[in-house]
Amino acid sequence: MTQQVASLYEEAKQKVKDIKLYINGEFVDAESLETFENISPFTNEVINAVASGDKVDIDRAVTAAKQAFKGWSKLKVSDRLAYVYKIADLIDEHIEEIALLESFDTGLPISQTKKQVARSADNFRFYADMVKSRLVGDAYQVDDEYINYTVHKPVGVAGLITPWNAPFMLETWKVAPALATGNTVVLKPAEWSPLSANLLAEIIDKAGLPKGVFNVVHGFGETAGASLVAHPDVQLISFTGETKTGSEIMKNGADTLKRFSMELGGKSPLIVFEDADLDRALDAATWGIFSFNGERCTSNSRVYLHESIAEEFIARLKERVDRIIVGDPMDAQTEVGPLIHKRHYENVKRYIEIAEEEGCKVYAGQIPAQFSRGNYVAPTLLLNANNSMRVVQEEIFGPVMAVMTFKDEEEVIELANDVKYGLAAYVWTNDMKRGHRVSQAMESGMVWVNSQNVRDLRTPFGGSKYSGIGREGGYYAFEFYTETQVVHVAIGEQHIPQFGKKEN
């Protein structure tokens, strides 16, 4: 460990403190006074203690949010958005600190967390701008008799349940549009990455939002999360996470007829045709699965190579895997760090064992011996894979890529769509007619052609099949975060039927 990296660890340890809930503008203990331990993915030592909220704490937070909604939703739009812009400015002021603690908390390489945090500030500015420019209604004139028009109104209390991969950025991805459109928020962050949500609470508290507009209840899914989903005063649930959990959330919220936005699992294909720019496709394939430690819903965990270029491409993939820097997440040179939690690490390792049992040839990079205490899985290729295997059909969510071949366009379309997920897909070809044709044949919510996963905040984000329901991003988020009301206005003296006016 270099002196610079050691100093970053010392700085992180000094900044970390035990975490409380944030309810009605105050940092408070859980009503039960119970806490849980937050564990370092790098050393598996305890980082800090976190207040463990449950139903009572969710009730307190929802009550505060419901009360605050009365004033927050009635603020002038310009006044409300001034708060949103201020949050963005405060994030910019704290980028280094947030990136440091996010890396310390999650094991994500610090070079990547810095970029994510910068995107988080953009999320707030973007949605403030979007509300000003695109939160507009329509008008429908009916001759000289009526004018009918629509308005968008905030819904109420939004329950936001966020994941542990890229937590700060994904928290802001939900919080920003919820607040900008006039809703109040109860955030239930993932228990494996609590530092980010606490930092966001501190920033929003510093921004001076009215009490109760934003609340954070830490805790476990089966207690805090389930209580948030079932609460009758929560109208919206936005969830990012595993598909099975998403299904349970929808079942638990059905009785109160909640509106759901679900961004769930993925098993996304990357297709490389024989005429593709192989250098760029190689860059995209390796970055797309090994960045974020492989803990990414849109990662290209399945790669399909045209048989004419497969041998060369696989040889170059092996070279890349051998050179990827597996290391300390605080080291700016590190490309792959430890997985978030021992339980997840064991699950990913189990899938690699299953791959060998199913007949795959496993090719993996090396983990330096000094990192033996961490949850490290080396960048791994599953060669000789096929679509019948569990490791091709099921989401692994780690730095593990199944590599397969195909003969022609028709075959690869069938193979790419032959999974239950439909989040993302990637197509590499210099024949743009084929690029459009194949991309539109993909059963996925998003497709990138000759590109790695690059987000445009204006576009809809979400998946099909088992990968989710609904779209967020751009003005598409307004369909979820606002209620559309139509107002019918008579402007003429049109005929009204006169029931009961005639005498018998």
XYZ file of N, CA and C in Angstrom, residues 127-369:
729
model
N -32.827 17.387 -13.794
C -34.266 17.315 -13.543
C -34.868 18.668 -13.190
N -34.098 19.537 -12.611
C -34.585 20.903 -12.420
C -34.817 21.565 -13.781
N -33.856 21.403 -14.680
C -34.013 21.964 -16.032
C -35.189 21.307 -16.758
N -35.331 19.989 -16.580
C -36.378 19.255 -17.283
C -37.770 19.680 -16.829
N -37.921 19.922 -15.523
C -39.220 20.386 -15.025
C -39.578 21.736 -15.651
N -38.589 22.605 -15.778
C -38.849 23.922 -16.358
C -39.217 23.845 -17.842
N -38.585 22.916 -18.552
C -38.743 22.918 -20.008
C -39.726 21.874 -20.539
N -39.893 20.746 -19.807
C -40.676 19.665 -20.388
C -41.861 19.208 -19.548
N -42.045 19.733 -18.347
C -43.212 19.351 -17.550
C -44.377 20.236 -17.994
N -44.921 19.903 -19.149
C -45.943 20.732 -19.790
C -47.163 19.876 -20.091
N -48.304 20.545 -20.203
C -49.537 19.858 -20.532
C -49.907 20.033 -21.992
N -51.029 19.432 -22.360
C -51.567 19.539 -23.712
C -52.922 20.234 -23.650
N -53.317 20.842 -24.760
C -54.625 21.472 -24.858
C -55.359 20.906 -26.070
N -56.664 20.665 -25.905
C -57.483 20.095 -26.953
C -58.739 20.957 -27.107
N -58.856 21.637 -28.232
C -60.029 22.477 -28.468
C -61.070 21.685 -29.253
N -62.320 21.750 -28.800
C -63.425 21.088 -29.486
C -64.330 22.175 -30.059
N -64.089 22.503 -31.312
C -64.845 23.566 -31.987
C -64.896 24.817 -31.102
N -66.072 25.413 -30.968
C -66.204 26.580 -30.096
C -66.965 26.234 -28.825
N -66.901 24.920 -28.449
C -67.683 24.469 -27.310
C -66.843 24.198 -26.063
N -65.652 23.619 -26.243
C -64.848 23.203 -25.092
C -63.365 23.493 -25.339
N -62.647 23.672 -24.263
C -61.189 23.541 -24.248
C -60.868 22.538 -23.146
N -60.149 21.502 -23.507
C -59.717 20.490 -22.549
C -58.196 20.560 -22.446
N -57.692 20.594 -21.243
C -56.242 20.672 -21.099
C -55.772 19.767 -19.957
N -54.482 19.410 -19.996
C -53.904 18.540 -18.974
C -52.883 19.293 -18.150
N -52.783 18.893 -16.887
C -51.752 19.411 -15.987
C -51.094 18.235 -15.285
N -49.838 18.417 -14.907
C -49.098 17.399 -14.157
C -49.021 17.829 -12.696
N -49.416 16.933 -11.818
C -49.431 17.245 -10.388
C -48.578 16.229 -9.635
N -47.842 16.663 -8.602
C -47.099 15.693 -7.785
C -48.055 14.696 -7.146
N -47.588 13.495 -6.933
C -48.458 12.410 -6.472
C -48.586 12.387 -4.957
N -47.443 12.516 -4.247
C -47.480 12.436 -2.790
C -46.163 11.951 -2.236
N -46.219 10.927 -1.396
C -45.018 10.370 -0.774
C -44.441 9.292 -1.680
N -43.187 9.472 -2.064
C -42.490 8.502 -2.913
C -41.575 7.639 -2.046
N -41.764 6.337 -2.100
C -40.866 5.402 -1.439
C -39.808 4.945 -2.422
N -38.547 5.230 -2.126
C -37.440 4.929 -3.032
C -36.549 3.878 -2.395
N -36.389 2.748 -3.058
C -35.584 1.640 -2.536
C -34.419 1.441 -3.496
N -33.210 1.672 -3.005
C -32.047 1.753 -3.891
C -31.051 0.619 -3.625
N -30.238 0.278 -4.628
C -29.307 -0.843 -4.528
C -27.946 -0.423 -3.996
N -27.081 -1.415 -3.838
C -25.755 -1.171 -3.260
C -24.673 -0.957 -4.318
N -24.982 -1.174 -5.584
C -23.976 -0.896 -6.615
C -24.150 0.541 -7.094
N -23.108 1.291 -7.127
C -23.160 2.719 -7.463
C -24.235 3.418 -6.655
N -24.241 3.270 -5.320
C -25.389 3.725 -4.517
C -25.662 5.214 -4.583
N -24.634 6.067 -4.462
C -24.905 7.501 -4.419
C -25.538 7.985 -5.721
N -24.980 7.561 -6.847
C -25.517 7.988 -8.129
C -26.941 7.480 -8.315
N -27.211 6.225 -7.946
C -28.547 5.666 -8.150
C -29.555 6.234 -7.160
N -29.101 6.640 -5.980
C -30.009 7.335 -5.059
C -30.439 8.673 -5.648
N -29.480 9.419 -6.179
C -29.821 10.724 -6.748
C -30.654 10.579 -8.022
N -30.460 9.503 -8.742
C -31.220 9.219 -9.962
C -32.713 9.144 -9.657
N -33.066 8.722 -8.443
C -34.474 8.652 -8.038
C -34.906 9.890 -7.250
N -34.063 10.344 -6.340
C -34.431 11.456 -5.471
C -34.636 12.741 -6.277
N -33.769 12.994 -7.260
C -33.832 14.249 -8.013
C -35.182 14.443 -8.707
N -35.667 13.489 -9.520
C -36.967 13.725 -10.166
C -38.126 13.730 -9.182
N -38.021 12.951 -8.107
C -39.098 12.941 -7.111
C -39.261 14.313 -6.477
N -38.151 14.923 -6.051
C -38.214 16.236 -5.416
C -38.556 17.330 -6.424
N -37.958 17.265 -7.587
C -38.169 18.331 -8.579
C -39.624 18.419 -9.018
N -40.319 17.296 -9.047
C -41.721 17.302 -9.473
C -42.681 17.574 -8.323
N -42.155 17.752 -7.099
C -43.004 18.176 -5.993
C -43.436 17.089 -5.037
N -42.883 15.888 -5.189
C -43.176 14.820 -4.245
C -42.248 14.923 -3.034
N -42.632 14.285 -1.942
C -41.732 14.124 -0.806
C -41.219 12.690 -0.796
N -40.145 12.442 -0.049
C -39.392 11.198 -0.221
C -39.127 10.506 1.102
N -39.287 9.172 1.071
C -38.718 8.302 2.096
C -37.793 7.331 1.369
N -36.510 7.442 1.640
C -35.494 6.616 0.994
C -35.111 5.460 1.906
N -35.173 4.229 1.356
C -34.680 3.048 2.064
C -33.477 2.538 1.275
N -32.266 2.904 1.708
C -31.074 2.476 0.956
C -30.699 1.032 1.270
N -29.866 0.465 0.423
C -29.368 -0.892 0.647
C -28.534 -0.928 1.921
N -28.722 -1.972 2.700
C -28.017 -2.057 3.983
C -26.527 -2.338 3.819
N -26.101 -2.819 2.634
C -24.683 -3.097 2.436
C -23.884 -1.850 2.055
N -24.541 -0.727 1.776
C -23.814 0.494 1.392
C -24.486 1.719 2.002
N -24.469 1.861 3.319
C -25.228 2.931 3.981
C -24.554 4.299 3.979
N -23.251 4.377 3.728
C -22.567 5.658 3.856
C -23.083 6.696 2.861
N -23.384 6.255 1.657
C -23.822 7.188 0.619
C -25.116 7.885 0.992
N -26.087 7.109 1.453
C -27.387 7.693 1.784
C -27.263 8.668 2.950
N -26.378 8.384 3.877
C -26.172 9.300 4.994
C -25.530 10.603 4.505
N -24.590 10.482 3.581
C -23.986 11.686 3.008
C -25.022 12.517 2.265
N -25.912 11.845 1.534
C -26.955 12.573 0.816
C -27.878 13.284 1.799
N -28.198 12.627 2.904
C -29.037 13.263 3.927
C -28.343 14.490 4.507
N -27.046 14.390 4.750
C -26.312 15.531 5.293
C -26.298 16.696 4.303
N -26.142 16.383 3.021
C -26.132 17.428 1.995
C -27.501 18.085 1.885
N -28.553 17.286 1.859
C -29.901 17.840 1.738
C -30.271 18.623 2.992
N -29.804 18.156 4.141
C -30.042 18.906 5.379
C -29.350 20.272 5.290
N -28.137 20.269 4.742
C -27.389 21.529 4.598
C -28.063 22.455 3.589
N -28.746 21.875 2.605
C -29.444 22.689 1.607
C -30.672 23.376 2.186
N -31.114 22.941 3.364
C -32.194 23.626 4.060
C -33.592 23.314 3.581
N -33.810 22.139 2.991
C -35.157 21.772 2.578
C -36.096 21.772 3.781
N -37.367 22.073 3.567
C -38.318 22.019 4.673
C -38.325 20.640 5.333
N -38.557 20.630 6.629
C -38.544 19.369 7.374
C -39.565 18.387 6.805
N -39.119 17.139 6.688
C -40.012 16.080 6.235
C -40.047 15.861 4.744
N -39.482 16.791 3.967
C -39.499 16.629 2.515
C -38.645 15.434 2.094
N -37.529 15.242 2.771
C -36.628 14.131 2.456
C -36.305 13.382 3.741
N -36.459 12.056 3.707
C -36.217 11.218 4.879
C -35.457 9.967 4.471
N -34.623 9.458 5.376
C -33.879 8.227 5.124
C -34.086 7.277 6.296
N -34.532 6.062 5.976
C -34.655 5.014 6.994
C -33.779 3.848 6.574
N -32.677 3.672 7.284
C -31.810 2.512 7.049
C -32.464 1.283 7.656
N -32.092 0.122 7.154
C -32.644 -1.112 7.702
C -32.648 -2.208 6.667
N -33.302 -3.297 7.003
C -33.304 -4.476 6.150
C -34.570 -4.527 5.301
N -34.467 -5.229 4.193
C -35.589 -5.296 3.275
C -36.834 -5.891 3.881
N -36.660 -6.935 4.680
C -37.817 -7.637 5.242
C -38.496 -6.858 6.359
N -37.841 -5.805 6.871
C -38.452 -4.997 7.938
C -38.748 -3.593 7.410
N -37.718 -2.764 7.278
C -37.925 -1.391 6.810
C -38.484 -1.365 5.391
N -37.889 -2.137 4.493
C -38.334 -2.130 3.106
C -39.770 -2.598 2.954
N -40.106 -3.710 3.593
C -41.465 -4.252 3.492
C -42.489 -3.292 4.085
N -42.121 -2.620 5.173
C -43.044 -1.662 5.793
C -43.282 -0.456 4.899
N -42.236 -0.008 4.215
C -42.384 1.115 3.289
C -43.315 0.738 2.138
N -43.118 -0.452 1.596
C -43.926 -0.905 0.465
C -45.393 -1.059 0.858
N -45.651 -1.544 2.046
C -47.025 -1.804 2.468
C -47.740 -0.580 3.020
N -47.024 0.503 3.271
C -47.632 1.646 3.957
C -48.720 2.290 3.091
N -49.917 2.483 3.623
C -51.020 3.010 2.811
C -50.842 4.456 2.363
N -49.967 5.218 3.020
C -49.769 6.621 2.662
C -48.615 6.837 1.689
N -48.015 5.750 1.219
C -46.954 5.836 0.206
C -47.580 5.489 -1.145
N -47.591 6.450 -2.057
C -48.259 6.244 -3.340
C -47.344 5.682 -4.424
N -46.037 5.947 -4.309
C -45.084 5.556 -5.343
C -43.994 4.676 -4.751
N -43.638 3.614 -5.456
C -42.470 2.815 -5.082
C -41.578 2.693 -6.314
N -40.370 3.235 -6.220
C -39.356 3.048 -7.254
C -38.280 2.145 -6.680
N -38.036 1.044 -7.362
C -37.098 0.028 -6.852
C -36.087 -0.333 -7.924
N -34.838 -0.397 -7.532
C -33.792 -0.946 -8.381
C -33.140 -2.093 -7.628
N -33.106 -3.256 -8.253
C -32.520 -4.405 -7.571
C -32.840 -5.702 -8.283
N -32.780 -6.773 -7.532
C -32.913 -8.125 -8.078
C -34.364 -8.433 -8.442
N -34.555 -9.227 -9.498
C -35.888 -9.474 -10.050
C -36.825 -10.132 -9.049
N -36.363 -11.116 -8.327
C -37.220 -11.817 -7.367
C -37.713 -10.855 -6.291
N -36.824 -9.989 -5.814
C -37.214 -8.997 -4.806
C -38.248 -8.035 -5.380
N -38.049 -7.613 -6.631
C -38.998 -6.719 -7.273
C -40.389 -7.326 -7.360
N -40.451 -8.614 -7.665
C -41.736 -9.302 -7.737
C -42.426 -9.316 -6.375
N -41.645 -9.572 -5.320
C -42.219 -9.584 -3.967
C -42.718 -8.197 -3.573
N -41.986 -7.169 -3.959
C -42.395 -5.799 -3.642
C -43.743 -5.483 -4.290
N -43.908 -5.864 -5.536
C -45.166 -5.593 -6.215
C -46.329 -6.337 -5.566
N -46.084 -7.552 -5.133
C -47.134 -8.304 -4.438
C -47.510 -7.612 -3.125
N -46.504 -7.174 -2.385
C -46.758 -6.562 -1.071
C -47.428 -5.194 -1.177
N -47.238 -4.513 -2.302
C -47.842 -3.198 -2.463
C -49.158 -3.203 -3.213
N -49.590 -4.400 -3.642
C -50.787 -4.474 -4.478
C -52.047 -4.041 -3.743
N -52.148 -4.365 -2.458
C -53.381 -4.060 -1.718
C -53.663 -2.564 -1.645
N -52.631 -1.754 -1.678
C -52.824 -0.296 -1.605
C -52.683 0.364 -2.982
N -52.702 -0.448 -4.033
C -52.740 0.042 -5.419
C -51.668 1.087 -5.703
N -50.441 0.755 -5.334
C -49.330 1.667 -5.559
C -48.925 1.704 -7.033
N -48.276 2.781 -7.381
C -47.646 2.888 -8.688
C -46.202 2.415 -8.547
N -45.758 1.534 -9.444
C -44.423 0.950 -9.344
C -43.562 1.311 -10.543
N -42.280 1.554 -10.261
C -41.250 1.629 -11.294
C -40.178 0.626 -10.895
N -39.933 -0.347 -11.757
C -39.057 -1.466 -11.408
C -37.895 -1.581 -12.393
N -36.690 -1.351 -11.898
C -35.496 -1.579 -12.707
C -34.799 -2.786 -12.098
N -34.887 -3.930 -12.793
C -34.525 -5.206 -12.184
C -33.283 -5.813 -12.844
N -33.202 -7.115 -12.842
C -31.971 -7.784 -13.259
C -31.716 -7.748 -14.757
N -30.532 -8.188 -15.134
C -30.166 -8.223 -16.539
C -29.192 -9.349 -16.844
N -29.186 -9.746 -18.102
C -28.218 -10.729 -18.610
C -27.955 -10.340 -20.059
N -27.340 -9.177 -20.210
C -27.335 -8.491 -21.498
C -26.306 -9.062 -22.469
N -26.716 -9.223 -23.744
C -25.795 -9.737 -24.766
C -24.979 -8.634 -25.430
N -23.777 -8.961 -25.822
C -22.955 -8.120 -26.689
C -22.616 -8.967 -27.904
N -23.029 -8.493 -29.077
C -22.880 -9.247 -30.322
C -21.803 -8.594 -31.175
N -20.833 -9.383 -31.607
C -19.755 -8.867 -32.461
C -19.807 -9.584 -33.803
N -20.172 -8.846 -34.855
C -20.202 -9.406 -36.207
C -18.799 -9.365 -36.819
N -18.639 -10.093 -37.917
C -17.319 -10.265 -38.513
C -16.751 -8.973 -39.071
N -17.619 -7.991 -39.389
C -17.140 -6.743 -39.984
C -16.949 -5.633 -38.959
N -17.071 -5.955 -37.683
C -16.988 -4.936 -36.630
C -15.564 -4.409 -36.476
N -15.460 -3.221 -35.893
C -14.167 -2.686 -35.472
C -13.774 -3.465 -34.218
N -12.917 -4.452 -34.380
C -12.630 -5.379 -33.284
C -11.901 -4.717 -32.128
N -11.082 -3.725 -32.401
C -10.377 -3.036 -31.320
C -11.377 -2.339 -30.387
N -12.321 -1.624 -30.989
C -13.309 -0.911 -30.175
C -14.286 -1.875 -29.511
N -14.661 -2.918 -30.214
C -15.550 -3.921 -29.621
C -14.884 -4.596 -28.430
N -13.582 -4.830 -28.535
C -12.839 -5.429 -27.430
C -12.819 -4.489 -26.230
N -12.571 -3.215 -26.479
C -12.599 -2.234 -25.392
C -13.962 -2.227 -24.697
N -15.014 -2.214 -25.512
C -16.368 -2.140 -24.956
C -16.720 -3.396 -24.183
N -16.334 -4.543 -24.701
C -16.673 -5.809 -24.037
C -15.996 -5.925 -22.681
N -14.721 -5.565 -22.607
C -13.999 -5.691 -21.337
C -14.460 -4.645 -20.333
N -14.636 -3.404 -20.802
C -15.109 -2.366 -19.880
C -16.529 -2.668 -19.411
N -17.356 -3.165 -20.310
C -18.761 -3.361 -20.000
C -19.039 -4.414 -18.960
N -18.125 -5.372 -18.783
C -18.345 -6.411 -17.774
C -17.440 -6.233 -16.564
N -16.265 -5.665 -16.733
C -15.318 -5.608 -15.615
C -15.296 -4.262 -14.886
N -15.873 -3.210 -15.466
C -16.013 -1.974 -14.706
C -17.052 -2.186 -13.610
N -17.019 -1.338 -12.595
C -17.935 -1.461 -11.439
C -17.825 -2.833 -10.769
N -16.663 -3.471 -10.934
C -16.410 -4.812 -10.375
C -17.383 -5.850 -10.919
N -17.993 -5.553 -12.059
C -18.981 -6.475 -12.630
C -20.339 -6.386 -11.974
N -20.473 -5.525 -10.973
C -21.733 -5.407 -10.226
C -22.605 -4.345 -10.901
N -23.140 -4.712 -12.047
C -23.809 -3.732 -12.900
C -24.934 -4.420 -13.655
N -26.147 -3.877 -13.555
C -27.304 -4.540 -14.164
C -27.220 -4.568 -15.678
N -26.582 -3.566 -16.291
C -26.503 -3.481 -17.747
C -25.212 -4.082 -18.311
N -24.450 -4.779 -17.509
C -23.176 -5.333 -17.981
C -23.407 -6.347 -19.096
N -22.463 -6.412 -20.040
C -22.561 -7.397 -21.119
C -22.001 -8.728 -20.623
N -22.807 -9.439 -19.870
C -22.369 -10.696 -19.261
C -22.412 -11.869 -20.228
N -23.017 -11.663 -21.408
C -22.990 -12.669 -22.481
C -22.392 -12.028 -23.724
N -21.371 -12.654 -24.296
C -20.772 -12.143 -25.524
C -20.904 -13.202 -26.611
N -21.461 -12.780 -27.748
C -21.622 -13.670 -28.900
C -20.718 -13.179 -30.023
N -19.797 -14.043 -30.459
C -18.801 -13.698 -31.466
C -19.071 -14.469 -32.749
N -19.032 -13.764 -33.884
C -19.151 -14.484 -35.143
C -18.000 -15.480 -35.237
N -18.304 -16.675 -35.694
C -17.315 -17.753 -35.639
C -16.041 -17.435 -36.425
N -16.125 -16.549 -37.402
C -14.939 -16.243 -38.203
C -13.928 -15.381 -37.457
N -14.359 -14.682 -36.424
C -13.431 -13.810 -35.673
C -13.286 -14.272 -34.216
N -13.947 -15.374 -33.861
C -13.995 -15.792 -32.455
C -12.625 -16.138 -31.899
N -11.840 -16.883 -32.635
C -10.536 -17.325 -32.120
C -9.642 -16.133 -31.792
N -9.572 -15.188 -32.741
C -8.747 -13.995 -32.512
C -9.279 -13.177 -31.341
N -10.601 -12.992 -31.292
C -11.194 -12.146 -30.264
C -11.001 -12.757 -28.875
N -11.179 -14.067 -28.766
C -11.008 -14.735 -27.470
C -9.557 -14.641 -27.005
N -8.629 -14.801 -27.930
C -7.209 -14.678 -27.566
C -6.919 -13.286 -27.014
N -7.513 -12.276 -27.620
C -7.293 -10.909 -27.148
C -8.030 -10.639 -25.833
N -9.202 -11.268 -25.645
C -9.890 -11.165 -24.355
C -9.025 -11.723 -23.232
N -8.383 -12.848 -23.486
C -7.505 -13.454 -22.475
C -6.355 -12.508 -22.120
N -5.792 -11.868 -23.141
C -4.717 -10.913 -22.878
C -5.205 -9.772 -21.991
N -6.404 -9.276 -22.277
C -6.957 -8.195 -21.468
C -7.173 -8.638 -20.027
N -7.748 -9.816 -19.860
C -8.004 -10.342 -18.512
C -6.703 -10.461 -17.727
N -5.642 -10.890 -18.402
C -4.346 -11.024 -17.737
C -3.786 -9.677 -17.286
N -4.158 -8.606 -17.987
C -3.576 -7.288 -17.715
C -4.432 -6.402 -16.818
N -5.684 -6.776 -16.613
C -6.556 -5.941 -15.779
C -5.962 -5.823 -14.380
N -5.941 -4.597 -13.863
C -5.339 -4.356 -12.545
C -6.374 -4.612 -11.456
N -6.198 -5.721 -10.758
C -7.031 -6.060 -9.601
C -6.299 -5.539 -8.375
N -6.956 -4.661 -7.629
C -6.187 -4.072 -6.538
C -7.017 -3.370 -5.498
N -6.330 -2.504 -4.775
C -6.921 -1.732 -3.692
C -7.892 -0.708 -4.278
N -9.139 -0.677 -3.813
C -10.101 0.281 -4.384
C -9.695 1.736 -4.214
N -8.817 2.030 -3.248
C -8.379 3.405 -3.031
C -7.222 3.809 -3.945
N -6.683 2.847 -4.663
C -5.572 3.118 -5.581
C -6.142 3.586 -6.915
N -5.713 4.732 -7.390
C -6.245 5.300 -8.626
C -5.974 4.415 -9.843
N -4.999 3.495 -9.744
C -4.674 2.608 -10.865
C -5.568 1.370 -10.912
N -6.275 1.081 -9.848
C -7.079 -0.143 -9.766
C -8.249 -0.096 -10.741
N -8.448 -1.207 -11.449
C -9.570 -1.324 -12.386
C -10.678 -2.219 -11.835
N -10.327 -3.216 -11.025
C -11.303 -4.112 -10.402
C -10.983 -4.241 -8.925
N -11.967 -3.981 -8.086
C -11.803 -4.099 -6.640
C -12.608 -5.260 -6.082
N -12.808 -5.303 -4.765
C -13.540 -6.407 -4.136
C -15.046 -6.249 -4.291
N -15.752 -7.360 -4.276
C -17.206 -7.332 -4.308
C -17.749 -6.821 -2.979
N -18.976 -6.363 -3.010
C -19.567 -5.594 -1.924
C -19.630 -6.325 -0.588
N -19.867 -7.645 -0.593
C -20.158 -8.348 0.658
C -19.746 -9.803 0.514
N -19.372 -10.413 1.616
C -18.943 -11.810 1.614
C -20.031 -12.726 1.047
N -21.300 -12.439 1.362
C -22.384 -13.283 0.880
C -22.471 -13.219 -0.640
N -22.313 -12.027 -1.196
C -22.355 -11.891 -2.655
C -21.125 -12.536 -3.287
N -19.982 -12.353 -2.674
C -18.750 -12.992 -3.145
C -18.933 -14.512 -3.248
N -19.497 -15.107 -2.225
C -19.698 -16.563 -2.214
C -20.673 -16.992 -3.305
N -21.663 -16.162 -3.584
C -22.624 -16.488 -4.634
C -21.966 -16.456 -6.008
N -21.129 -15.440 -6.252
C -20.434 -15.354 -7.537
C -19.466 -16.517 -7.703
N -18.744 -16.843 -6.653
C -17.813 -17.989 -6.708
C -18.568 -19.289 -6.988
N -19.757 -19.419 -6.417
C -20.558 -20.624 -6.642
C -20.925 -20.748 -8.117
N -21.233 -19.621 -8.763
C -21.565 -19.675 -10.183
C -20.367 -20.104 -11.027
N -19.183 -19.693 -10.646
C -17.992 -20.130 -11.388
C -17.802 -21.634 -11.250
N -18.087 -22.160 -10.068
C -18.036 -23.618 -9.877
C -19.083 -24.316 -10.732
N -20.277 -23.730 -10.801
C -21.346 -24.306 -11.629
C -20.918 -24.306 -13.097
N -20.259 -23.239 -13.527
C -19.791 -23.157 -14.913
C -18.862 -24.325 -15.249
N -17.953 -24.631 -14.336
C -17.040 -25.764 -14.563
C -17.808 -27.077 -14.617
N -18.793 -27.215 -13.733
C -19.607 -28.439 -13.722
C -20.405 -28.580 -15.017
N -20.814 -27.440 -15.590
C -21.608 -27.468 -16.814
C -20.756 -27.645 -18.068
N -19.443 -27.628 -17.918
C -18.575 -27.883 -19.055
C -17.844 -26.680 -19.599
N -17.930 -25.543 -18.939
C -17.180 -24.363 -19.377
C -15.698 -24.513 -19.052
N -14.886 -23.899 -19.877
C -13.483 -23.727 -19.554
C -13.341 -22.349 -18.927
N -12.887 -22.318 -17.678
C -12.809 -21.054 -16.942
C -11.420 -20.459 -17.097
N -11.384 -19.213 -17.573
C -10.119 -18.499 -17.702
C -10.204 -17.241 -16.845
N -9.309 -17.122 -15.865
C -9.400 -16.014 -14.909
C -8.062 -15.325 -14.734
N -8.137 -14.049 -14.366
C -6.947 -13.290 -14.020
C -6.445 -13.657 -12.639
N -5.520 -12.866 -12.129
C -4.886 -13.149 -10.849
C -5.268 -12.110 -9.805
N -5.362 -12.567 -8.552
C -5.600 -11.679 -7.420
C -4.322 -11.633 -6.588
N -3.718 -10.469 -6.426
C -2.501 -10.385 -5.613
C -2.725 -10.923 -4.203
N -1.733 -11.609 -3.686
C -1.857 -12.297 -2.403
C -2.190 -11.350 -1.257
